[in-house]
């Protein structure tokens, strides 16, 4: 960490040199302060009070101000400040409420000068006047600020904040008489030093304590404050009302804030807890720190810029008992590590994506596309030379448009509404869902349902209609999400290599679809035919001969112009053999089994050995006999679910998961299930299918999901008269003392079940409203709204 | 149209536990009237508190609007109006904050599942053998679907909760011994490890219930009617009821003798108040004049800390915990008194280096959002609550007294305020009061009505409840500070 870079700055004859370095202190530091000559720094803490001189290579201990054998609380410093006019003058604030001044010019070993014991509680902050040699200000936990004249023995004036503890006091650098004080209750007060009776101004700056403040060295009236609410705010107090000019959100409560010299918009912060780094922020760029110093291993308690006109040296003291000098040049810059990327949906489902140019450019192989462009967007950011991150911030913007119709998710909504997930025997559920899918033209999904039914229910009862499945039609039903986006390049002039060919994108995604389904099938086949000599071409290890039969049965569905599609697609519809099965008795059998079919398929099979002859699986291959347990397929089903989920069709994955319940749940790891559930629920809620989403939550077996229904179940009601939130009772407003929820029918207060129309917000007793709406379609309150009750 | 239920939640006090009726300690009292096969419970005890006469406590129905709203909130959140609420309503401002916090901890979004929260509550309350809280939370625990098997003892709970047992033990009795190794042990336990957020939630729950147990004993809260020991099925005529029914295993037989101690002559206690006020005035005036030396101040703290070790109630007899509660702790021998007898040294914790407002709050709010805010409010209200009255006097600035109580409790935990003169404590708190404080904070299960009656005899009951609120909040903050400091140390 000892970086050897050196910086020297010429400052009116003075030359500051140094490097990033640190030295070990004997004890944790609470505060540091720099001498006017920028060559010495004082470190104060509970059990340390030392002056170090800053050499080129290292810190050298110059003076230990803790003298005497007996430890004294007067030396337990909460804060320290070095006078900016007088090199010999220091002041400390002690945790026991004493303010001590020190004169380095004293000849004796003990440099202690004066002792002010006026505060009753811990003194949090001391501050010298920037221009007056003898004026010292202190702020204490007891809520008072005191101004001392060092030529006198006691305070000149006392300022009462009339509120809680004072956390920081700072003299304004520009206005001679003004000082700011910050309080534990979130207030900031501005005082005139000549008027101790009342503050000039007061405003609430933060939620919770304001730990620190700092006046801008150049901009008159700019005050930065930092609080426990993790914010740094910059206020303009020259206007009649203090105005928030900038706001930086940090990740931990802000303990100190210091403007960076010579850089108008920069300030350094360190935090009170948890976070050990020192950040330098550009207040105009409040999201990513401009620089970051990561040397400390415990919280930083004090920061100071070494020289009021040199922006490159920062000193810091920390609870980890080290004193550091940081060089701005050696700071890490988080912005370099960040990948500035943004993603946003448009009103019509368009998707905009912005990324660093270098990233986008690295994806080679894209041809410039000059096709139709519905809404060409020319995007060029005007570069501001003063911008700190110019150059880093240039990015490429791509806009993806949804294909007309491709964005239509009606199939999703319909499916969600019509699927049956529980409450019926498994076989019926599967059939029902297969039917739904088929009606929506999603044949692959329909087939899957049918297959599941066959796998998990006793065989038989596949209506012959199922067999008329289109072969090769799958390309249109497929998985709509895949095709829904067309990439459209929207960054002209930002480098042609970033463009994406639209048609290429299309074919690409198609290929992906084909490829993945093909591989899936191959996988399945491999598993299925393991140990058998059947060619790995067909699902379920069916016989070759079926192939031809299939073509005979469905000759009109084969698409000769798409021969390469046929092979994978045909693997699915293989139900035709069941035509041979006598449907009548089978049907009865199934019905009889249905009440306890969930969970006892194996029993069903063994109970009816006759079934084996109808079993699809065992028809041609004795290898798969009737004893084949459904467990045998669980790996296959798991892969199938994964396939759907990866294709973006979590709907299918979740629906199957719910319908099959215990049968497959144990095979799929909990996290994946949870992930699918949350994605599906999220989708459902985006489509406002609240009922369906609730049903899914209810049916889910995952603990994390089912507790969603228990979270935030409270309903907040506002008073209908004063519009304030009702607290306490639901029927009387605490503020205007009027009964808020009156029944529109009987004009009495509703204290129990209250039902109201979401359109006109009138309502009343459940019974009354139900009765009323049977006879009339208008609102009982007479507002003319056509209420609906469902 | 949409249906909504407006605050009419059904009163669903689960009777699961009260199925185990009768007195289990003595095995008697099972000869209930079974003519109709229905046993009608009657409340035992008189009013919500054993210490405070029923007539002093606000009657439900005679409350003002604010209190009524609070009752409604409490009822809606808990499905009952428990005795704690009925006693705390002496101080509605605090009660509101208390209920809000408790509701958030137990029912709102948080990292721990609901039944874990109640189970942790049971664990914490059981540390002090507080059967009142244990019973309440056993009901709630079963209500939210907890596994009844866990109630047979901590060893039946998941390993993860068992791991928490050690922290619970140390936190309740010697929080200053918590080290980052404790935290590390919980966070790095393979598949049973806690996450930081869960741990903070658990720590807040533990401290909340430790201090609530203090309150329960400190105010002598009576068992709820639907809980064990809160009712009887014997007809009212039967007078010789079993003593362990009413004391609920606390075995404070000397309750019968209270009256003799409680009725100390009024004139005596009148002077007590006068003297206290006089002292406060003196301290106020002479504070600026004589400034004690630094060593003096430091030694005063040490003296107070050491003395607090030896402040103990005279009847220090061994208490055998009631059976149904004891199953929740592994070794009952581990208590506060162990170390105090052996004169163990309590290290000094400087509040200026790690305080709730700056450090504790930031940590809690980071790991368990919003709770830091709620607890912070609660501390503030408890610390700043005053009606400017003292017994029969009005317009008294009690801040000095309140600060003395608060700092005395922190002092017992070794927490030192640099800017406080611990000599004040000796001036303001007399011996019997110190005994009461010490007992409530460290071994609440030993509080007796005699102790409650013998301190501040002239003060109102509401003021004594006020003292209790200060005690429990100060205790909670002290425990939290130690636990959070350990977590902070682990994180750095």
Short mmCIF file of N, CA, C and O in Angstrom, two decimals, chain A residues 118-120 136-140 142 144-148 155-159 169:
data_model
loop_
_atom_site.label_atom_id
_atom_site.label_comp_id
_atom_site.label_asym_id
_atom_site.label_seq_id
_atom_site.Cartn_x
_atom_site.Cartn_y
_atom_site.Cartn_z
N UNK A 118 -17.97 24.93 32.17
CA UNK A 118 -19.32 25.46 32.26
C UNK A 118 -20.39 24.51 31.75
O UNK A 118 -21.54 24.59 32.15
N UNK A 119 -20.01 23.65 30.83
CA UNK A 119 -21.02 22.73 30.29
C UNK A 119 -21.28 21.59 31.26
O UNK A 119 -20.37 21.10 31.93
N UNK A 120 -22.53 21.18 31.33
CA UNK A 120 -22.89 20.10 32.25
C UNK A 120 -22.74 18.73 31.62
O UNK A 120 -22.67 17.73 32.31
N UNK A 136 -13.69 31.57 20.92
CA UNK A 136 -13.85 30.11 20.84
C UNK A 136 -15.31 29.76 21.10
O UNK A 136 -15.93 30.32 22.01
N UNK A 137 -15.83 28.85 20.32
CA UNK A 137 -17.23 28.46 20.45
C UNK A 137 -17.29 26.98 20.77
O UNK A 137 -16.50 26.18 20.25
N UNK A 138 -18.24 26.59 21.63
CA UNK A 138 -18.38 25.18 21.96
C UNK A 138 -19.85 24.78 21.90
O UNK A 138 -20.74 25.59 22.16
N UNK A 139 -20.09 23.53 21.55
CA UNK A 139 -21.46 23.02 21.53
C UNK A 139 -21.51 21.73 22.33
O UNK A 139 -20.64 20.88 22.18
N UNK A 140 -22.53 21.60 23.16
CA UNK A 140 -22.52 20.48 24.11
C UNK A 140 -23.81 19.66 24.06
O UNK A 140 -24.84 20.09 23.56
N UNK A 142 -25.65 19.13 26.45
CA UNK A 142 -26.69 19.70 27.29
C UNK A 142 -27.57 20.70 26.54
O UNK A 142 -28.46 21.31 27.12
N UNK A 144 -26.60 23.53 25.01
CA UNK A 144 -26.13 24.91 24.99
C UNK A 144 -24.87 25.07 24.14
O UNK A 144 -24.09 24.13 24.01
N UNK A 145 -24.76 26.29 23.58
CA UNK A 145 -23.51 26.65 22.92
C UNK A 145 -22.94 27.81 23.71
O UNK A 145 -23.68 28.69 24.15
N UNK A 146 -21.64 27.83 23.88
CA UNK A 146 -21.04 28.92 24.64
C UNK A 146 -19.92 29.54 23.85
O UNK A 146 -19.16 28.84 23.17
N UNK A 147 -19.84 30.83 23.95
CA UNK A 147 -18.77 31.56 23.29
C UNK A 147 -17.80 32.05 24.35
O UNK A 147 -18.21 32.68 25.33
N UNK A 148 -16.52 31.69 24.20
CA UNK A 148 -15.53 32.08 25.19
C UNK A 148 -14.59 33.12 24.59
O UNK A 148 -14.23 33.04 23.41
N UNK A 155 -17.32 32.23 30.11
CA UNK A 155 -17.91 32.43 28.80
C UNK A 155 -18.46 33.85 28.66
O UNK A 155 -18.87 34.48 29.64
N UNK A 156 -18.45 34.34 27.43
CA UNK A 156 -18.96 35.67 27.15
C UNK A 156 -20.47 35.60 26.98
O UNK A 156 -21.22 36.42 27.48
N UNK A 157 -20.89 34.59 26.24
CA UNK A 157 -22.33 34.47 26.02
C UNK A 157 -22.71 33.00 25.86
O UNK A 157 -21.89 32.17 25.48
N UNK A 158 -23.97 32.73 26.20
CA UNK A 158 -24.48 31.37 26.12
C UNK A 158 -25.68 31.37 25.18
O UNK A 158 -26.55 32.23 25.29
N UNK A 159 -25.68 30.43 24.27
CA UNK A 159 -26.79 30.32 23.33
C UNK A 159 -27.55 29.04 23.64
O UNK A 159 -26.96 27.97 23.73
N UNK A 169 -20.86 22.82 15.83
CA UNK A 169 -20.94 24.27 15.67
C UNK A 169 -19.84 24.69 14.70
O UNK A 169 -18.73 24.17 14.75
#
